[in-house]
């Protein structure tokens, strides 16, 4: 809702409250009956269930180590996540090392070759090398 809608709602409420004392008794009786019927149809209040972990933490001033079972359940969620992240980091490091080794081998092959480096920039020479390999 924007501010204009809110201001309009406040003005309507104020106008209705101004004339509240002037209503006939029959109207106020009908409004009271409607309110009672609405309250009778209202759903019963639902109890809030308290878990054992919350009870232990509240009574013991606990923390994560107040209940060993709760601690293990939290750890059982975190451990697989840590293993997945560690595995992904390991795979990344391995792939990175492989690419470094491949580039190093390529650089060593280019530098130890008898051709000058300018030959590799010639597109015609690259075509010649590809046809020669076939």
mmCIF file of N, CA and C in Angstrom:
data_model
loop_
_atom_site.group_PDB
_atom_site.id
_atom_site.type_symbol
_atom_site.label_atom_id
_atom_site.label_comp_id
_atom_site.label_asym_id
_atom_site.label_seq_id
_atom_site.Cartn_x
_atom_site.Cartn_y
_atom_site.Cartn_z
ATOM 1 N N UNK A 1 0.844 -1.176 0.000
ATOM 2 C CA UNK A 1 0.000 0.000 0.000
ATOM 3 C C UNK A 1 0.888 1.239 0.000
ATOM 4 N N UNK A 2 0.444 2.220 -0.756
ATOM 5 C CA UNK A 2 1.205 3.466 -0.758
ATOM 6 C C UNK A 2 0.641 4.413 0.302
ATOM 7 N N UNK A 3 1.245 5.544 0.455
ATOM 8 C CA UNK A 3 0.854 6.460 1.545
ATOM 9 C C UNK A 3 -0.536 7.041 1.331
ATOM 10 N N UNK A 4 -0.954 7.209 0.068
ATOM 11 C CA UNK A 4 -2.299 7.728 -0.187
ATOM 12 C C UNK A 4 -3.359 6.748 0.293
ATOM 13 N N UNK A 5 -3.151 5.455 0.058
ATOM 14 C CA UNK A 5 -4.106 4.446 0.513
ATOM 15 C C UNK A 5 -4.163 4.397 2.036
ATOM 16 N N UNK A 6 -3.036 4.512 2.668
ATOM 17 C CA UNK A 6 -3.000 4.480 4.132
ATOM 18 C C UNK A 6 -3.709 5.706 4.711
ATOM 19 N N UNK A 7 -3.443 6.870 4.129
ATOM 20 C CA UNK A 7 -4.119 8.086 4.600
ATOM 21 C C UNK A 7 -5.625 7.995 4.405
ATOM 22 N N UNK A 8 -6.067 7.431 3.278
ATOM 23 C CA UNK A 8 -7.500 7.265 3.038
ATOM 24 C C UNK A 8 -8.116 6.328 4.078
ATOM 25 N N UNK A 9 -7.422 5.240 4.396
ATOM 26 C CA UNK A 9 -7.934 4.301 5.397
ATOM 27 C C UNK A 9 -8.050 4.974 6.765
ATOM 28 N N UNK A 10 -7.083 5.803 7.126
ATOM 29 C CA UNK A 10 -7.159 6.512 8.404
ATOM 30 C C UNK A 10 -8.330 7.499 8.433
ATOM 31 N N UNK A 11 -8.560 8.184 7.312
ATOM 32 C CA UNK A 11 -9.685 9.131 7.260
ATOM 33 C C UNK A 11 -11.020 8.401 7.374
ATOM 34 N N UNK A 12 -11.152 7.238 6.702
ATOM 35 C CA UNK A 12 -12.400 6.473 6.797
ATOM 36 C C UNK A 12 -12.610 5.983 8.223
ATOM 37 N N UNK A 13 -11.559 5.478 8.848
ATOM 38 C CA UNK A 13 -11.683 4.996 10.226
ATOM 39 C C UNK A 13 -12.073 6.133 11.161
ATOM 40 N N UNK A 14 -11.466 7.284 10.968
ATOM 41 C CA UNK A 14 -11.781 8.436 11.809
ATOM 42 C C UNK A 14 -13.241 8.866 11.624
ATOM 43 N N UNK A 15 -13.710 8.889 10.378
ATOM 44 C CA UNK A 15 -15.103 9.272 10.112
ATOM 45 C C UNK A 15 -16.076 8.280 10.732
ATOM 46 N N UNK A 16 -15.763 7.002 10.682
ATOM 47 C CA UNK A 16 -16.640 5.997 11.286
ATOM 48 C C UNK A 16 -16.639 6.109 12.811
ATOM 49 N N UNK A 17 -15.487 6.374 13.394
ATOM 50 C CA UNK A 17 -15.406 6.494 14.847
ATOM 51 C C UNK A 17 -16.117 7.746 15.367
ATOM 52 N N UNK A 18 -16.179 8.805 14.547
ATOM 53 C CA UNK A 18 -16.875 10.021 14.972
ATOM 54 C C UNK A 18 -18.366 9.768 15.177
ATOM 55 N N UNK A 19 -18.980 8.973 14.359
ATOM 56 C CA UNK A 19 -20.427 8.729 14.408
ATOM 57 C C UNK A 19 -20.773 7.483 15.214
ATOM 58 N N UNK A 20 -19.806 6.897 15.901
ATOM 59 C CA UNK A 20 -20.037 5.666 16.657
ATOM 60 C C UNK A 20 -21.037 5.873 17.787
ATOM 61 N N UNK A 21 -20.969 6.995 18.486
ATOM 62 C CA UNK A 21 -21.874 7.245 19.614
ATOM 63 C C UNK A 21 -23.295 7.554 19.152
ATOM 64 N N UNK A 22 -23.499 7.962 17.906
ATOM 65 C CA UNK A 22 -24.818 8.336 17.397
ATOM 66 C C UNK A 22 -25.602 7.162 16.815
ATOM 67 N N UNK A 23 -25.015 5.957 16.800
ATOM 68 C CA UNK A 23 -25.704 4.797 16.226
ATOM 69 C C UNK A 23 -26.890 4.401 17.098
ATOM 70 N N UNK A 24 -28.001 3.942 16.484
ATOM 71 C CA UNK A 24 -29.134 3.462 17.271
ATOM 72 C C UNK A 24 -28.775 2.167 17.990
ATOM 73 N N UNK A 25 -29.478 1.873 19.059
ATOM 74 C CA UNK A 25 -29.172 0.691 19.873
ATOM 75 C C UNK A 25 -29.422 -0.599 19.099
ATOM 76 N N UNK A 26 -30.364 -0.624 18.195
ATOM 77 C CA UNK A 26 -30.629 -1.822 17.397
ATOM 78 C C UNK A 26 -29.420 -2.150 16.519
ATOM 79 N N UNK A 27 -28.778 -1.137 15.971
ATOM 80 C CA UNK A 27 -27.599 -1.336 15.130
ATOM 81 C C UNK A 27 -26.424 -1.831 15.960
ATOM 82 N N UNK A 28 -26.207 -1.249 17.121
ATOM 83 C CA UNK A 28 -25.103 -1.698 17.976
ATOM 84 C C UNK A 28 -25.341 -3.117 18.463
ATOM 85 N N UNK A 29 -26.627 -3.501 18.711
ATOM 86 C CA UNK A 29 -26.929 -4.876 19.120
ATOM 87 C C UNK A 29 -26.625 -5.857 17.990
ATOM 88 N N UNK A 30 -26.988 -5.489 16.766
ATOM 89 C CA UNK A 30 -26.698 -6.364 15.621
ATOM 90 C C UNK A 30 -25.190 -6.493 15.403
ATOM 91 N N UNK A 31 -24.455 -5.389 15.552
ATOM 92 C CA UNK A 31 -22.994 -5.443 15.419
ATOM 93 C C UNK A 31 -22.367 -6.312 16.498
ATOM 94 N N UNK A 32 -22.891 -6.234 17.724
ATOM 95 C CA UNK A 32 -22.373 -7.061 18.814
ATOM 96 C C UNK A 32 -22.657 -8.537 18.544
ATOM 97 N N UNK A 33 -23.848 -8.850 18.016
ATOM 98 C CA UNK A 33 -24.185 -10.235 17.698
ATOM 99 C C UNK A 33 -23.299 -10.764 16.576
ATOM 100 N N UNK A 34 -23.047 -9.935 15.572
ATOM 101 C CA UNK A 34 -22.173 -10.347 14.472
ATOM 102 C C UNK A 34 -20.756 -10.596 14.974
ATOM 103 N N UNK A 35 -20.307 -9.774 15.908
ATOM 104 C CA UNK A 35 -18.965 -9.962 16.477
ATOM 105 C C UNK A 35 -18.893 -11.263 17.259
ATOM 106 N N UNK A 36 -19.925 -11.558 18.041
ATOM 107 C CA UNK A 36 -19.955 -12.805 18.809
ATOM 108 C C UNK A 36 -19.971 -14.020 17.878
ATOM 109 N N UNK A 37 -20.724 -13.943 16.773
ATOM 110 C CA UNK A 37 -20.765 -15.053 15.808
ATOM 111 C C UNK A 37 -19.402 -15.246 15.149
ATOM 112 N N UNK A 38 -18.738 -14.145 14.825
ATOM 113 C CA UNK A 38 -17.415 -14.253 14.214
ATOM 114 C C UNK A 38 -16.409 -14.862 15.183
ATOM 115 N N UNK A 39 -16.484 -14.483 16.450
ATOM 116 C CA UNK A 39 -15.578 -15.050 17.449
ATOM 117 C C UNK A 39 -15.866 -16.529 17.677
ATOM 118 N N UNK A 40 -17.139 -16.927 17.563
ATOM 119 C CA UNK A 40 -17.481 -18.345 17.752
ATOM 120 C C UNK A 40 -16.925 -19.191 16.605
ATOM 121 N N UNK A 41 -16.860 -18.632 15.405
ATOM 122 C CA UNK A 41 -16.344 -19.378 14.254
ATOM 123 C C UNK A 41 -14.825 -19.345 14.165
ATOM 124 N N UNK A 42 -14.196 -18.555 14.996
ATOM 125 C CA UNK A 42 -12.744 -18.440 14.971
ATOM 126 C C UNK A 42 -12.130 -19.781 15.357
ATOM 127 N N UNK A 43 -11.049 -20.134 14.688
ATOM 128 C CA UNK A 43 -10.362 -21.389 14.987
ATOM 129 C C UNK A 43 -9.768 -21.338 16.381
ATOM 130 N N UNK A 44 -9.737 -22.499 16.991
ATOM 131 C CA UNK A 44 -9.141 -22.582 18.326
ATOM 132 C C UNK A 44 -7.644 -22.303 18.241
ATOM 133 N N UNK A 45 -7.113 -21.786 19.309
ATOM 134 C CA UNK A 45 -5.694 -21.469 19.356
ATOM 135 C C UNK A 45 -4.887 -22.765 19.299
ATOM 136 N N UNK A 46 -3.890 -22.795 18.440
ATOM 137 C CA UNK A 46 -3.053 -23.971 18.278
ATOM 138 C C UNK A 46 -1.871 -23.856 19.223
ATOM 139 N N UNK A 47 -1.599 -24.953 19.947
ATOM 140 C CA UNK A 47 -0.465 -24.939 20.884
ATOM 141 C C UNK A 47 0.841 -24.962 20.112
ATOM 142 N N UNK A 48 1.835 -24.334 20.684
ATOM 143 C CA UNK A 48 3.161 -24.317 20.105
ATOM 144 C C UNK A 48 3.947 -25.467 20.705
ATOM 145 N N UNK A 49 4.502 -26.297 19.837
ATOM 146 C CA UNK A 49 5.294 -27.434 20.325
ATOM 147 C C UNK A 49 6.730 -26.989 20.531
ATOM 148 N N UNK A 50 7.298 -27.390 21.658
ATOM 149 C CA UNK A 50 8.676 -27.035 21.970
ATOM 150 C C UNK A 50 9.517 -28.279 21.768
ATOM 151 N N UNK A 51 10.580 -28.136 20.995
ATOM 152 C CA UNK A 51 11.438 -29.289 20.761
ATOM 153 C C UNK A 51 12.356 -29.522 21.957
ATOM 154 N N UNK A 52 12.882 -30.699 22.035
ATOM 155 C CA UNK A 52 13.748 -31.059 23.147
ATOM 156 C C UNK A 52 15.021 -30.228 23.149
ATOM 157 N N UNK A 53 15.551 -29.923 21.980
ATOM 158 C CA UNK A 53 16.774 -29.138 21.889
ATOM 159 C C UNK A 53 16.564 -27.742 22.454
ATOM 160 N N UNK A 54 15.431 -27.144 22.104
ATOM 161 C CA UNK A 54 15.149 -25.800 22.608
ATOM 162 C C UNK A 54 14.975 -25.825 24.122
ATOM 163 N N UNK A 55 14.356 -26.883 24.650
ATOM 164 C CA UNK A 55 14.159 -26.990 26.093
ATOM 165 C C UNK A 55 15.499 -27.127 26.808
ATOM 166 N N UNK A 56 16.364 -27.971 26.310
ATOM 167 C CA UNK A 56 17.663 -28.172 26.939
ATOM 168 C C UNK A 56 18.478 -26.889 26.875
ATOM 169 N N UNK A 57 18.441 -26.227 25.744
ATOM 170 C CA UNK A 57 19.234 -25.007 25.607
ATOM 171 C C UNK A 57 18.697 -23.910 26.511
ATOM 172 N N UNK A 58 17.367 -23.840 26.661
ATOM 173 C CA UNK A 58 16.797 -22.792 27.494
ATOM 174 C C UNK A 58 17.043 -23.070 28.965
ATOM 175 N N UNK A 59 16.936 -24.330 29.372
ATOM 176 C CA UNK A 59 17.068 -24.638 30.792
ATOM 177 C C UNK A 59 18.518 -24.681 31.246
ATOM 178 N N UNK A 60 19.415 -25.157 30.387
ATOM 179 C CA UNK A 60 20.806 -25.301 30.796
ATOM 180 C C UNK A 60 21.644 -24.095 30.426
ATOM 181 N N UNK A 61 21.065 -23.153 29.720
ATOM 182 C CA UNK A 61 21.859 -22.035 29.254
ATOM 183 C C UNK A 61 22.825 -22.492 28.199
ATOM 184 N N UNK A 62 22.538 -23.617 27.607
ATOM 185 C CA UNK A 62 23.305 -24.466 26.725
ATOM 186 C C UNK A 62 24.108 -23.835 25.650
ATOM 187 N N UNK A 63 23.815 -23.955 24.499
ATOM 188 C CA UNK A 63 24.657 -23.684 23.362
ATOM 189 C C UNK A 63 24.638 -24.931 22.528
ATOM 190 N N UNK A 64 25.568 -25.030 21.622
ATOM 191 C CA UNK A 64 25.562 -26.171 20.726
ATOM 192 C C UNK A 64 25.947 -27.466 21.455
ATOM 193 N N UNK A 65 26.724 -27.399 22.512
ATOM 194 C CA UNK A 65 27.215 -28.603 23.169
ATOM 195 C C UNK A 65 26.324 -29.061 24.319
ATOM 196 N N UNK A 66 25.153 -28.446 24.514
ATOM 197 C CA UNK A 66 24.279 -28.834 25.609
ATOM 198 C C UNK A 66 23.692 -30.212 25.376
ATOM 199 N N UNK A 67 23.384 -30.557 24.142
ATOM 200 C CA UNK A 67 22.805 -31.851 23.822
ATOM 201 C C UNK A 67 23.683 -32.525 22.777
ATOM 202 N N UNK A 68 24.366 -33.618 23.133
ATOM 203 C CA UNK A 68 25.288 -34.246 22.180
ATOM 204 C C UNK A 68 24.588 -34.750 20.921
ATOM 205 N N UNK A 69 23.338 -35.189 21.040
ATOM 206 C CA UNK A 69 22.627 -35.691 19.860
ATOM 207 C C UNK A 69 22.366 -34.549 18.886
ATOM 208 N N UNK A 70 21.982 -33.393 19.391
ATOM 209 C CA UNK A 70 21.759 -32.241 18.516
ATOM 210 C C UNK A 70 23.064 -31.816 17.865
ATOM 211 N N UNK A 71 24.159 -31.884 18.621
ATOM 212 C CA UNK A 71 25.455 -31.525 18.071
ATOM 213 C C UNK A 71 25.837 -32.472 16.942
ATOM 214 N N UNK A 72 25.609 -33.767 17.140
ATOM 215 C CA UNK A 72 25.935 -34.740 16.098
ATOM 216 C C UNK A 72 25.058 -34.558 14.868
ATOM 217 N N UNK A 73 23.796 -34.219 15.077
ATOM 218 C CA UNK A 73 22.927 -34.020 13.917
ATOM 219 C C UNK A 73 23.366 -32.802 13.114
ATOM 220 N N UNK A 74 23.809 -31.759 13.788
ATOM 221 C CA UNK A 74 24.324 -30.593 13.064
ATOM 222 C C UNK A 74 25.630 -30.939 12.345
ATOM 223 N N UNK A 75 26.463 -31.699 13.001
ATOM 224 C CA UNK A 75 27.729 -32.087 12.404
ATOM 225 C C UNK A 75 27.500 -32.997 11.201
ATOM 226 N N UNK A 76 26.470 -33.850 11.264
ATOM 227 C CA UNK A 76 26.189 -34.750 10.145
ATOM 228 C C UNK A 76 25.697 -33.992 8.923
ATOM 229 N N UNK A 77 25.220 -32.786 9.095
ATOM 230 C CA UNK A 77 24.826 -31.962 7.954
ATOM 231 C C UNK A 77 26.039 -31.209 7.419
ATOM 232 N N UNK A 78 26.880 -30.739 8.299
ATOM 233 C CA UNK A 78 28.018 -29.914 7.897
ATOM 234 C C UNK A 78 29.130 -30.754 7.268
ATOM 235 N N UNK A 79 29.336 -31.961 7.771
ATOM 236 C CA UNK A 79 30.438 -32.796 7.283
ATOM 237 C C UNK A 79 30.348 -33.082 5.787
ATOM 238 N N UNK A 80 29.210 -33.536 5.254
ATOM 239 C CA UNK A 80 29.164 -33.754 3.799
ATOM 240 C C UNK A 80 29.396 -32.477 2.994
ATOM 241 N N UNK A 81 28.905 -31.354 3.498
ATOM 242 C CA UNK A 81 29.146 -30.094 2.794
ATOM 243 C C UNK A 81 30.632 -29.762 2.757
ATOM 244 N N UNK A 82 31.314 -29.969 3.877
ATOM 245 C CA UNK A 82 32.751 -29.712 3.915
ATOM 246 C C UNK A 82 33.505 -30.656 2.976
ATOM 247 N N UNK A 83 33.086 -31.917 2.918
ATOM 248 C CA UNK A 83 33.737 -32.873 2.025
ATOM 249 C C UNK A 83 33.526 -32.489 0.563
ATOM 250 N N UNK A 84 32.334 -32.036 0.221
ATOM 251 C CA UNK A 84 32.072 -31.629 -1.162
ATOM 252 C C UNK A 84 32.912 -30.414 -1.535
ATOM 253 N N UNK A 85 32.958 -29.433 -0.642
ATOM 254 C CA UNK A 85 33.757 -28.232 -0.925
ATOM 255 C C UNK A 85 35.233 -28.597 -1.014
ATOM 256 N N UNK A 86 35.715 -29.449 -0.117
ATOM 257 C CA UNK A 86 37.115 -29.877 -0.172
ATOM 258 C C UNK A 86 37.423 -30.633 -1.451
ATOM 259 N N UNK A 87 36.518 -31.494 -1.875
ATOM 260 C CA UNK A 87 36.717 -32.222 -3.131
ATOM 261 C C UNK A 87 36.760 -31.301 -4.330
ATOM 262 N N UNK A 88 35.877 -30.305 -4.335
ATOM 263 C CA UNK A 88 35.867 -29.357 -5.451
ATOM 264 C C UNK A 88 37.159 -28.543 -5.493
ATOM 265 N N UNK A 89 37.655 -28.151 -4.330
ATOM 266 C CA UNK A 89 38.917 -27.411 -4.278
ATOM 267 C C UNK A 89 40.059 -28.305 -4.765
ATOM 268 N N UNK A 90 40.044 -29.577 -4.364
ATOM 269 C CA UNK A 90 41.080 -30.512 -4.807
ATOM 270 C C UNK A 90 41.071 -30.715 -6.310
ATOM 271 N N UNK A 91 39.882 -30.875 -6.890
ATOM 272 C CA UNK A 91 39.777 -31.052 -8.344
ATOM 273 C C UNK A 91 40.259 -29.797 -9.060
ATOM 274 N N UNK A 92 39.899 -28.636 -8.541
ATOM 275 C CA UNK A 92 40.347 -27.388 -9.160
ATOM 276 C C UNK A 92 41.875 -27.290 -9.129
ATOM 277 N N UNK A 93 42.479 -27.606 -7.981
ATOM 278 C CA UNK A 93 43.937 -27.529 -7.870
ATOM 279 C C UNK A 93 44.614 -28.509 -8.828
ATOM 280 N N UNK A 94 44.055 -29.731 -8.930
ATOM 281 C CA UNK A 94 44.627 -30.741 -9.826
ATOM 282 C C UNK A 94 44.553 -30.279 -11.279
ATOM 283 N N UNK A 95 43.399 -29.781 -11.701
ATOM 284 C CA UNK A 95 43.241 -29.311 -13.080
ATOM 285 C C UNK A 95 44.154 -28.119 -13.356
ATOM 286 N N UNK A 96 44.305 -27.252 -12.382
ATOM 287 C CA UNK A 96 45.179 -26.092 -12.549
ATOM 288 C C UNK A 96 46.630 -26.532 -12.727
ATOM 289 N N UNK A 97 47.070 -27.492 -11.943
ATOM 290 C CA UNK A 97 48.436 -28.000 -12.065
ATOM 291 C C UNK A 97 48.640 -28.684 -13.418
ATOM 292 N N UNK A 98 47.616 -29.413 -13.887
ATOM 293 C CA UNK A 98 47.724 -30.073 -15.191
ATOM 294 C C UNK A 98 47.875 -29.045 -16.313
ATOM 295 N N UNK A 99 47.104 -27.961 -16.240
ATOM 296 C CA UNK A 99 47.218 -26.948 -17.298
ATOM 297 C C UNK A 99 48.577 -26.254 -17.243
ATOM 298 N N UNK A 100 49.104 -26.051 -16.038
ATOM 299 C CA UNK A 100 50.448 -25.448 -15.914
ATOM 300 C C UNK A 100 51.495 -26.367 -16.522
ATOM 301 N N UNK A 101 51.383 -27.674 -16.269
ATOM 302 C CA UNK A 101 52.346 -28.624 -16.828
ATOM 303 C C UNK A 101 52.255 -28.691 -18.351
ATOM 304 N N UNK A 102 51.046 -28.658 -18.890
ATOM 305 C CA UNK A 102 50.884 -28.697 -20.338
ATOM 306 C C UNK A 102 51.485 -27.454 -20.989
ATOM 307 N N UNK A 103 51.243 -26.299 -20.374
ATOM 308 C CA UNK A 103 51.826 -25.073 -20.922
ATOM 309 C C UNK A 103 53.352 -25.084 -20.827
ATOM 310 N N UNK A 104 53.866 -25.636 -19.750
ATOM 311 C CA UNK A 104 55.324 -25.712 -19.594
ATOM 312 C C UNK A 104 55.926 -26.635 -20.648
ATOM 313 N N UNK A 105 55.280 -27.745 -20.941
ATOM 314 C CA UNK A 105 55.780 -28.657 -21.975
ATOM 315 C C UNK A 105 55.727 -28.001 -23.346
ATOM 316 N N UNK A 106 54.644 -27.266 -23.607
ATOM 317 C CA UNK A 106 54.525 -26.570 -24.890
ATOM 318 C C UNK A 106 55.607 -25.504 -25.021
ATOM 319 N N UNK A 107 55.820 -24.731 -23.963
ATOM 320 C CA UNK A 107 56.865 -23.707 -23.998
ATOM 321 C C UNK A 107 58.239 -24.332 -24.204
ATOM 322 N N UNK A 108 58.500 -25.438 -23.526
ATOM 323 C CA UNK A 108 59.800 -26.095 -23.686
ATOM 324 C C UNK A 108 59.968 -26.616 -25.111
ATOM 325 N N UNK A 109 58.903 -27.141 -25.700
ATOM 326 C CA UNK A 109 58.997 -27.647 -27.072
ATOM 327 C C UNK A 109 59.233 -26.510 -28.058
ATOM 328 N N UNK A 110 58.549 -25.376 -27.841
ATOM 329 C CA UNK A 110 58.741 -24.239 -28.753
ATOM 330 C C UNK A 110 60.149 -23.677 -28.619
ATOM 331 N N UNK A 111 60.626 -23.553 -27.400
ATOM 332 C CA UNK A 111 61.950 -22.965 -27.186
ATOM 333 C C UNK A 111 63.085 -23.888 -27.615
ATOM 334 N N UNK A 112 62.905 -25.186 -27.556
ATOM 335 C CA UNK A 112 63.976 -26.108 -27.934
ATOM 336 C C UNK A 112 63.935 -26.463 -29.416
ATOM 337 N N UNK A 113 62.936 -25.995 -30.151
ATOM 338 C CA UNK A 113 62.824 -26.286 -31.571
ATOM 339 C C UNK A 113 63.825 -25.443 -32.354
ATOM 340 N N UNK A 114 64.162 -25.904 -33.568
ATOM 341 C CA UNK A 114 65.135 -25.206 -34.392
ATOM 342 C C UNK A 114 64.514 -24.021 -35.128
ATOM 343 N N UNK A 115 63.200 -23.976 -35.235
ATOM 344 C CA UNK A 115 62.545 -22.893 -35.969
ATOM 345 C C UNK A 115 62.586 -21.604 -35.163
ATOM 346 N N UNK A 116 62.660 -20.479 -35.834
ATOM 347 C CA UNK A 116 62.570 -19.206 -35.105
ATOM 348 C C UNK A 116 61.118 -18.975 -34.675
ATOM 349 N N UNK A 117 60.962 -18.155 -33.666
ATOM 350 C CA UNK A 117 59.618 -17.902 -33.134
ATOM 351 C C UNK A 117 58.729 -17.203 -34.153
ATOM 352 N N UNK A 118 59.282 -16.435 -35.053
ATOM 353 C CA UNK A 118 58.473 -15.730 -36.050
ATOM 354 C C UNK A 118 57.800 -16.705 -37.017
ATOM 355 N N UNK A 119 58.317 -17.904 -37.145
ATOM 356 C CA UNK A 119 57.706 -18.894 -38.041
ATOM 357 C C UNK A 119 56.339 -19.336 -37.517
ATOM 358 N N UNK A 120 56.178 -19.325 -36.223
ATOM 359 C CA UNK A 120 54.890 -19.737 -35.651
ATOM 360 C C UNK A 120 53.817 -18.684 -35.864
ATOM 361 N N UNK A 121 54.187 -17.449 -36.152
ATOM 362 C CA UNK A 121 53.222 -16.384 -36.412
ATOM 363 C C UNK A 121 52.743 -16.374 -37.855
ATOM 364 N N UNK A 122 53.411 -17.083 -38.741
ATOM 365 C CA UNK A 122 53.059 -17.141 -40.152
ATOM 366 C C UNK A 122 51.930 -18.151 -40.337
ATOM 367 N N UNK A 123 50.787 -17.665 -40.837
ATOM 368 C CA UNK A 123 49.635 -18.548 -41.017
ATOM 369 C C UNK A 123 49.876 -19.595 -42.105
ATOM 370 N N UNK A 124 50.602 -19.255 -43.094
ATOM 371 C CA UNK A 124 50.919 -20.212 -44.140
ATOM 372 C C UNK A 124 51.787 -21.344 -43.615
ATOM 373 N N UNK A 125 52.676 -21.018 -42.684
ATOM 374 C CA UNK A 125 53.539 -22.049 -42.103
ATOM 375 C C UNK A 125 52.722 -23.009 -41.243
ATOM 376 N N UNK A 126 51.723 -22.462 -40.533
ATOM 377 C CA UNK A 126 50.849 -23.342 -39.739
ATOM 378 C C UNK A 126 50.074 -24.289 -40.645
ATOM 379 N N UNK A 127 49.607 -23.806 -41.778
ATOM 380 C CA UNK A 127 48.910 -24.683 -42.739
ATOM 381 C C UNK A 127 49.865 -25.752 -43.278
ATOM 382 N N UNK A 128 51.100 -25.346 -43.536
ATOM 383 C CA UNK A 128 52.116 -26.307 -44.018
ATOM 384 C C UNK A 128 52.347 -27.398 -42.963
ATOM 385 N N UNK A 129 52.442 -27.012 -41.700
ATOM 386 C CA UNK A 129 52.663 -28.008 -40.657
ATOM 387 C C UNK A 129 51.490 -28.974 -40.523
ATOM 388 N N UNK A 130 50.278 -28.463 -40.677
ATOM 389 C CA UNK A 130 49.092 -29.333 -40.562
ATOM 390 C C UNK A 130 49.037 -30.326 -41.722
ATOM 391 N N UNK A 131 49.373 -29.888 -42.930
ATOM 392 C CA UNK A 131 49.354 -30.822 -44.076
ATOM 393 C C UNK A 131 50.510 -31.811 -43.980
ATOM 394 N N UNK A 132 51.600 -31.395 -43.397
ATOM 395 C CA UNK A 132 52.754 -32.290 -43.252
ATOM 396 C C UNK A 132 52.464 -33.401 -42.225
ATOM 397 N N UNK A 133 51.690 -33.068 -41.182
ATOM 398 C CA UNK A 133 51.363 -34.065 -40.172
ATOM 399 C C UNK A 133 50.408 -35.131 -40.738
ATOM 400 N N UNK A 134 49.583 -34.731 -41.695
ATOM 401 C CA UNK A 134 48.630 -35.692 -42.257
ATOM 402 C C UNK A 134 49.367 -36.623 -43.159
#
